[in-house]
Amino acid sequence: MTPRLMSVHAHPDDESSKGAATLAHYAAAGAEVLVVTCTGGERGDVLNAALDRPEIREDIAAVRRREMAAAAEILGVRQRFLGFTDSGLPAEGEPLPEGCFALERTEVAAAALVALIREFRPHVIITYDESGGYPHPDHIKTHEVTVAAFDAAGDPQRYPDAGTPWRPLKLYYQLALSRKWFQALHDAMLHRGVPSLIGPVLADWPDDAPELEVTTRVHCPEHFATRDRAALAHATQMGPDNPFFAHPRDIEREVWPTEDYHLTRSAVPTSIPEHDLFAGISSRSW
């Protein structure tokens, strides 16, 4: 059996900043890995000042598709767009734009993901928790759609026109960029006399941010460089001066050599803590 892993994200670049080393780890080991991107990132800002030019902004949808293709190639994974329209990040009190992903009825939007689950037949699916990881409307909708599709994909009574039913066995939530991760890096840098830019991040951390239990730690430090190259492939979103690259990677490999997940549903027996997303599914250690 070749294990199959699906990671569902809101926009191009999310897959490279959240769990990318895990994807590269499993792909390099021979698993089939599919990144699903719910929207095209059409309303995303150009965050790299070096590329903030009129011709880039006018063609941003095509640019972000090209960036996504480059990142997928670096990670060694397949990728599919679900075809929904980016909602943007409205200011407080500003309405969501008509026709955007966040306004789609969840059961309708889930149909597209159910069809893809039944086509790819993943054993494991990863997505965001109820908070979306941060309160972007597309991230929250991605959580809702993925959970709905996970539950529906194996039921022959639901979405009967979406292909042969397939029941995924495990559902995980991303725990990337957690407060504990930031704190560990910050403390390690200060201890070694390395300047840290993380202090303001910790000072502004919201008191009500969820802290889910880490059930699963995937050891993948050898793929942090691959993760970084994939992130840089999203050049409109991340330049080399982005804070994502501000901490020394040798310190990260030493103090936090894993990417972490919360197992929220499992149809197979497994023991917590885990060190493999396919624990309980495959006898091979991935």
Short mmCIF file of C-alpha atoms in Angstrom, two decimals:
data_model
loop_
_atom_site.label_atom_id
_atom_site.label_comp_id
_atom_site.label_asym_id
_atom_site.label_seq_id
_atom_site.Cartn_x
_atom_site.Cartn_y
_atom_site.Cartn_z
CA MET A 1 0.00 0.00 0.00
CA THR A 2 1.29 3.46 -0.88
CA PRO A 3 0.14 5.91 1.82
CA ARG A 4 -1.66 8.97 0.50
CA LEU A 5 -1.70 12.32 2.27
CA MET A 6 -3.90 15.33 1.44
CA SER A 7 -3.21 18.78 2.91
CA VAL A 8 -6.00 21.35 2.45
CA HIS A 9 -5.17 25.07 2.48
CA ALA A 10 -6.89 28.36 1.83
CA HIS A 11 -4.45 30.18 -0.49
CA PRO A 12 -1.27 29.63 -2.47
CA ASP A 13 1.70 29.99 -0.06
CA ASP A 14 -0.17 28.57 2.97
CA GLU A 15 1.16 25.08 2.18
CA SER A 16 4.75 26.40 2.29
CA SER A 17 4.49 28.21 5.63
CA LYS A 18 2.45 25.55 7.44
CA GLY A 19 3.63 21.96 7.40
CA ALA A 20 5.74 22.12 4.25
CA ALA A 21 8.65 20.12 5.67
CA THR A 22 6.17 17.37 6.58
CA LEU A 23 4.90 17.24 3.01
CA ALA A 24 8.43 17.08 1.63
CA HIS A 25 9.34 14.40 4.19
CA TYR A 26 6.54 12.07 3.18
CA ALA A 27 6.93 12.76 -0.54
CA ALA A 28 10.65 11.97 -0.37
CA ALA A 29 9.86 8.74 1.47
CA GLY A 30 7.55 7.59 -1.34
CA ALA A 31 4.10 8.59 -0.13
CA GLU A 32 1.67 10.26 -2.52
CA VAL A 33 1.04 13.82 -1.37
CA LEU A 34 -1.59 16.20 -2.69
CA VAL A 35 -1.94 19.85 -1.71
CA VAL A 36 -5.45 21.22 -2.20
CA THR A 37 -5.73 25.00 -2.48
CA CYS A 38 -9.28 26.25 -2.00
CA THR A 39 -8.82 29.68 -3.62
CA GLY A 40 -6.50 31.27 -6.12
CA GLY A 41 -5.31 34.02 -3.80
CA GLU A 42 -6.68 36.61 -6.22
CA ARG A 43 -7.25 39.25 -3.54
CA GLY A 44 -3.93 38.79 -1.80
CA ASP A 45 -1.67 41.80 -1.50
CA VAL A 46 1.81 41.85 -2.98
CA LEU A 47 3.80 41.65 0.25
CA ASN A 48 7.25 41.66 -1.32
CA ALA A 49 8.09 45.29 -2.08
CA ALA A 50 10.53 44.24 -4.80
CA LEU A 51 7.62 42.84 -6.83
CA ASP A 52 4.99 45.44 -6.01
CA ARG A 53 4.64 46.63 -9.58
CA PRO A 54 1.52 47.42 -11.68
CA GLU A 55 2.01 44.50 -14.09
CA ILE A 56 2.27 42.07 -11.16
CA ARG A 57 -0.81 43.42 -9.40
CA GLU A 58 -2.83 43.38 -12.64
CA ASP A 59 -1.95 39.70 -13.29
CA ILE A 60 -1.88 38.53 -9.68
CA ALA A 61 -4.12 35.47 -10.19
CA ALA A 62 -1.85 34.03 -12.90
CA VAL A 63 1.28 35.01 -11.00
CA ARG A 64 0.12 33.17 -7.90
CA ARG A 65 -0.71 30.06 -9.92
CA ARG A 66 2.80 30.05 -11.32
CA GLU A 67 4.24 30.51 -7.84
CA MET A 68 2.14 27.63 -6.56
CA ALA A 69 3.34 25.33 -9.34
CA ALA A 70 6.95 26.19 -8.55
CA ALA A 71 6.47 25.54 -4.82
CA ALA A 72 4.76 22.19 -5.45
CA GLU A 73 7.66 21.10 -7.64
CA ILE A 74 10.16 22.04 -4.93
CA LEU A 75 8.22 20.07 -2.30
CA GLY A 76 7.79 17.10 -4.63
CA VAL A 77 4.01 17.07 -4.30
CA ARG A 78 0.96 17.29 -6.52
CA GLN A 79 -1.40 20.25 -6.24
CA ARG A 80 -4.97 21.07 -7.22
CA PHE A 81 -7.06 24.22 -6.97
CA LEU A 82 -10.68 23.82 -5.85
CA GLY A 83 -11.60 26.90 -7.90
CA PHE A 84 -13.14 29.22 -5.32
CA THR A 85 -12.53 32.98 -5.22
CA ASP A 86 -10.31 34.52 -2.57
CA SER A 87 -12.29 36.50 0.01
CA GLY A 88 -9.53 38.93 0.84
CA LEU A 89 -9.18 40.20 4.39
CA PRO A 90 -11.85 42.85 4.90
CA ALA A 91 -11.32 45.59 7.46
CA GLU A 92 -13.44 45.47 10.60
CA GLY A 93 -17.06 46.21 9.67
CA GLU A 94 -16.41 45.81 5.95
CA PRO A 95 -18.57 43.18 4.20
CA LEU A 96 -17.13 40.19 2.41
CA PRO A 97 -17.15 40.52 -1.39
CA GLU A 98 -20.00 38.84 -3.23
CA GLY A 99 -19.18 35.42 -4.63
CA CYS A 100 -16.15 34.83 -2.43
CA PHE A 101 -15.19 31.52 -0.83
CA ALA A 102 -16.08 32.56 2.71
CA LEU A 103 -19.69 33.21 1.65
CA GLU A 104 -20.15 29.84 -0.06
CA ARG A 105 -22.54 27.50 1.70
CA THR A 106 -20.34 24.92 3.39
CA GLU A 107 -22.27 21.92 2.08
CA VAL A 108 -22.03 23.28 -1.47
CA ALA A 109 -18.34 24.07 -1.26
CA ALA A 110 -17.66 20.65 0.28
CA ALA A 111 -18.94 18.94 -2.87
CA ALA A 112 -15.81 19.93 -4.80
CA LEU A 113 -13.55 18.60 -2.05
CA VAL A 114 -15.56 15.39 -1.68
CA ALA A 115 -15.05 14.73 -5.39
CA LEU A 116 -11.31 15.26 -5.04
CA ILE A 117 -11.10 13.04 -1.95
CA ARG A 118 -12.90 10.28 -3.82
CA GLU A 119 -10.54 10.72 -6.77
CA PHE A 120 -7.26 10.85 -4.80
CA ARG A 121 -8.37 8.50 -1.96
CA PRO A 122 -6.21 9.89 0.85
CA HIS A 123 -5.66 7.89 4.02
CA VAL A 124 -4.82 11.07 5.97
CA ILE A 125 -6.10 14.65 5.60
CA ILE A 126 -4.61 17.76 7.23
CA THR A 127 -6.30 21.15 7.58
CA TYR A 128 -6.74 24.03 10.03
CA ASP A 129 -8.55 23.97 13.37
CA GLU A 130 -11.78 25.87 14.06
CA SER A 131 -9.91 29.16 14.40
CA GLY A 132 -8.37 28.79 10.94
CA GLY A 133 -4.95 29.14 12.53
CA TYR A 134 -5.63 32.87 12.43
CA PRO A 135 -8.95 34.64 11.85
CA HIS A 136 -8.91 34.95 8.07
CA PRO A 137 -12.38 34.13 6.70
CA ASP A 138 -10.95 31.78 4.05
CA HIS A 139 -9.00 29.82 6.65
CA ILE A 140 -12.08 29.37 8.80
CA LYS A 141 -14.11 28.31 5.75
CA THR A 142 -11.33 25.88 4.77
CA HIS A 143 -11.69 24.21 8.16
CA GLU A 144 -15.47 23.97 7.83
CA VAL A 145 -15.35 22.62 4.27
CA THR A 146 -12.62 20.08 5.00
CA VAL A 147 -14.35 18.65 8.07
CA ALA A 148 -17.64 18.43 6.17
CA ALA A 149 -15.96 16.70 3.23
CA PHE A 150 -14.04 14.32 5.51
CA ASP A 151 -17.33 13.19 7.05
CA ALA A 152 -19.21 12.95 3.76
CA ALA A 153 -16.68 11.36 1.41
CA GLY A 154 -17.26 7.80 2.62
CA ASP A 155 -21.05 8.02 2.68
CA PRO A 156 -22.67 6.70 -0.52
CA GLN A 157 -25.88 8.59 0.32
CA ARG A 158 -24.12 11.94 0.20
CA TYR A 159 -22.92 13.58 -2.99
CA PRO A 160 -23.80 10.52 -5.09
CA ASP A 161 -22.57 12.23 -8.27
CA ALA A 162 -19.12 12.99 -6.83
CA GLY A 163 -17.53 9.61 -7.48
CA THR A 164 -17.08 6.29 -5.67
CA PRO A 165 -17.19 6.78 -1.88
CA TRP A 166 -13.86 6.79 -0.07
CA ARG A 167 -13.42 7.01 3.70
CA PRO A 168 -10.29 8.85 4.87
CA LEU A 169 -8.94 7.30 8.06
CA LYS A 170 -7.40 10.21 9.98
CA LEU A 171 -7.96 13.96 10.19
CA TYR A 172 -5.33 16.29 11.63
CA TYR A 173 -5.23 19.99 12.44
CA GLN A 174 -2.13 22.07 11.74
CA LEU A 175 -0.32 23.39 14.81
CA ALA A 176 2.24 25.42 12.87
CA LEU A 177 3.50 28.77 14.17
CA SER A 178 2.28 28.09 17.71
CA ARG A 179 3.06 30.32 20.66
CA LYS A 180 5.24 27.59 22.19
CA TRP A 181 7.22 27.36 18.94
CA PHE A 182 7.83 31.11 18.86
CA GLN A 183 8.73 31.12 22.57
CA ALA A 184 11.21 28.27 22.21
CA LEU A 185 12.98 29.94 19.30
CA HIS A 186 13.00 33.32 21.05
CA ASP A 187 14.47 31.88 24.26
CA ALA A 188 17.07 29.85 22.37
CA MET A 189 18.20 32.86 20.36
CA LEU A 190 18.54 35.09 23.43
CA HIS A 191 20.41 32.32 25.29
CA ARG A 192 22.93 32.16 22.43
CA GLY A 193 23.25 35.93 22.16
CA VAL A 194 21.48 36.02 18.80
CA PRO A 195 19.19 39.03 18.19
CA SER A 196 15.52 37.97 18.09
CA LEU A 197 12.65 39.71 16.33
CA ILE A 198 10.11 37.42 18.00
CA GLY A 199 9.58 39.47 21.18
CA PRO A 200 6.86 41.71 19.67
CA VAL A 201 5.08 38.65 18.24
CA LEU A 202 4.87 37.13 21.71
CA ALA A 203 3.85 40.43 23.31
CA ASP A 204 0.95 40.79 20.88
CA TRP A 205 -0.18 37.16 21.13
CA PRO A 206 -3.96 37.11 21.70
CA ASP A 207 -5.06 35.79 25.07
CA ASP A 208 -7.90 33.80 23.50
CA ALA A 209 -5.78 32.02 20.87
CA PRO A 210 -6.48 28.25 20.98
CA GLU A 211 -3.77 25.94 22.28
CA LEU A 212 -4.62 22.46 21.06
CA GLU A 213 -2.83 19.41 22.39
CA VAL A 214 0.10 18.25 20.29
CA THR A 215 -0.66 14.62 19.55
CA THR A 216 1.76 14.07 16.70
CA ARG A 217 5.28 15.34 16.04
CA VAL A 218 6.81 14.66 12.64
CA HIS A 219 10.62 14.81 12.76
CA CYS A 220 11.65 16.56 9.53
CA PRO A 221 14.56 19.00 10.09
CA GLU A 222 16.32 17.75 6.96
CA HIS A 223 13.46 19.30 4.94
CA PHE A 224 13.46 22.78 6.52
CA ALA A 225 15.62 24.04 3.65
CA THR A 226 13.12 22.59 1.18
CA ARG A 227 10.33 24.32 3.07
CA ASP A 228 12.18 27.63 2.84
CA ARG A 229 12.80 27.27 -0.89
CA ALA A 230 9.11 26.53 -1.42
CA ALA A 231 8.15 29.60 0.62
CA LEU A 232 10.48 31.79 -1.45
CA ALA A 233 8.86 30.43 -4.62
CA HIS A 234 5.80 32.44 -3.54
CA ALA A 235 7.82 35.55 -4.30
CA THR A 236 4.90 38.01 -4.22
CA GLN A 237 4.19 36.92 -0.67
CA MET A 238 7.65 36.29 0.79
CA GLY A 239 10.93 38.01 0.03
CA PRO A 240 14.21 36.99 1.70
CA ASP A 241 13.67 39.75 4.28
CA ASN A 242 10.33 38.28 5.42
CA PRO A 243 10.20 37.63 9.21
CA PHE A 244 9.55 33.96 8.39
CA PHE A 245 13.28 33.70 7.63
CA ALA A 246 14.54 35.79 10.55
CA HIS A 247 15.56 33.00 12.93
CA PRO A 248 18.67 30.87 12.31
CA ARG A 249 17.75 27.47 10.94
CA ASP A 250 20.45 25.68 12.91
CA ILE A 251 18.79 26.89 16.11
CA GLU A 252 15.38 25.75 14.86
CA ARG A 253 16.76 22.31 13.99
CA GLU A 254 18.22 22.02 17.47
CA VAL A 255 15.32 23.25 19.61
CA TRP A 256 12.26 22.35 17.49
CA PRO A 257 13.07 19.73 14.82
CA THR A 258 9.45 18.71 14.29
CA GLU A 259 6.24 19.93 12.70
CA ASP A 260 3.29 19.35 14.98
CA TYR A 261 -0.32 18.27 14.61
CA HIS A 262 -3.48 17.55 16.56
CA LEU A 263 -5.25 14.29 15.70
CA THR A 264 -8.92 15.14 15.82
CA ARG A 265 -10.48 12.05 14.20
CA SER A 266 -9.26 8.54 13.61
CA ALA A 267 -10.94 5.40 12.31
CA VAL A 268 -7.90 3.31 13.24
CA PRO A 269 -6.39 2.54 16.65
CA THR A 270 -3.31 4.58 17.47
CA SER A 271 -1.33 5.55 20.56
CA ILE A 272 -0.74 9.15 21.56
CA PRO A 273 1.84 10.63 21.28
CA GLU A 274 2.48 9.75 17.65
CA HIS A 275 5.50 10.43 15.46
CA ASP A 276 3.92 9.47 12.15
CA LEU A 277 0.75 10.71 10.49
CA PHE A 278 0.22 7.19 9.14
CA ALA A 279 0.49 5.52 12.56
CA GLY A 280 -2.15 2.80 12.76
CA ILE A 281 -2.50 2.70 8.97
CA SER A 282 0.84 1.49 7.68
CA SER A 283 3.29 -0.87 9.37
CA ARG A 284 6.17 0.99 7.73
CA SER A 285 7.79 3.83 9.66
CA TRP A 286 7.49 6.92 7.49
#
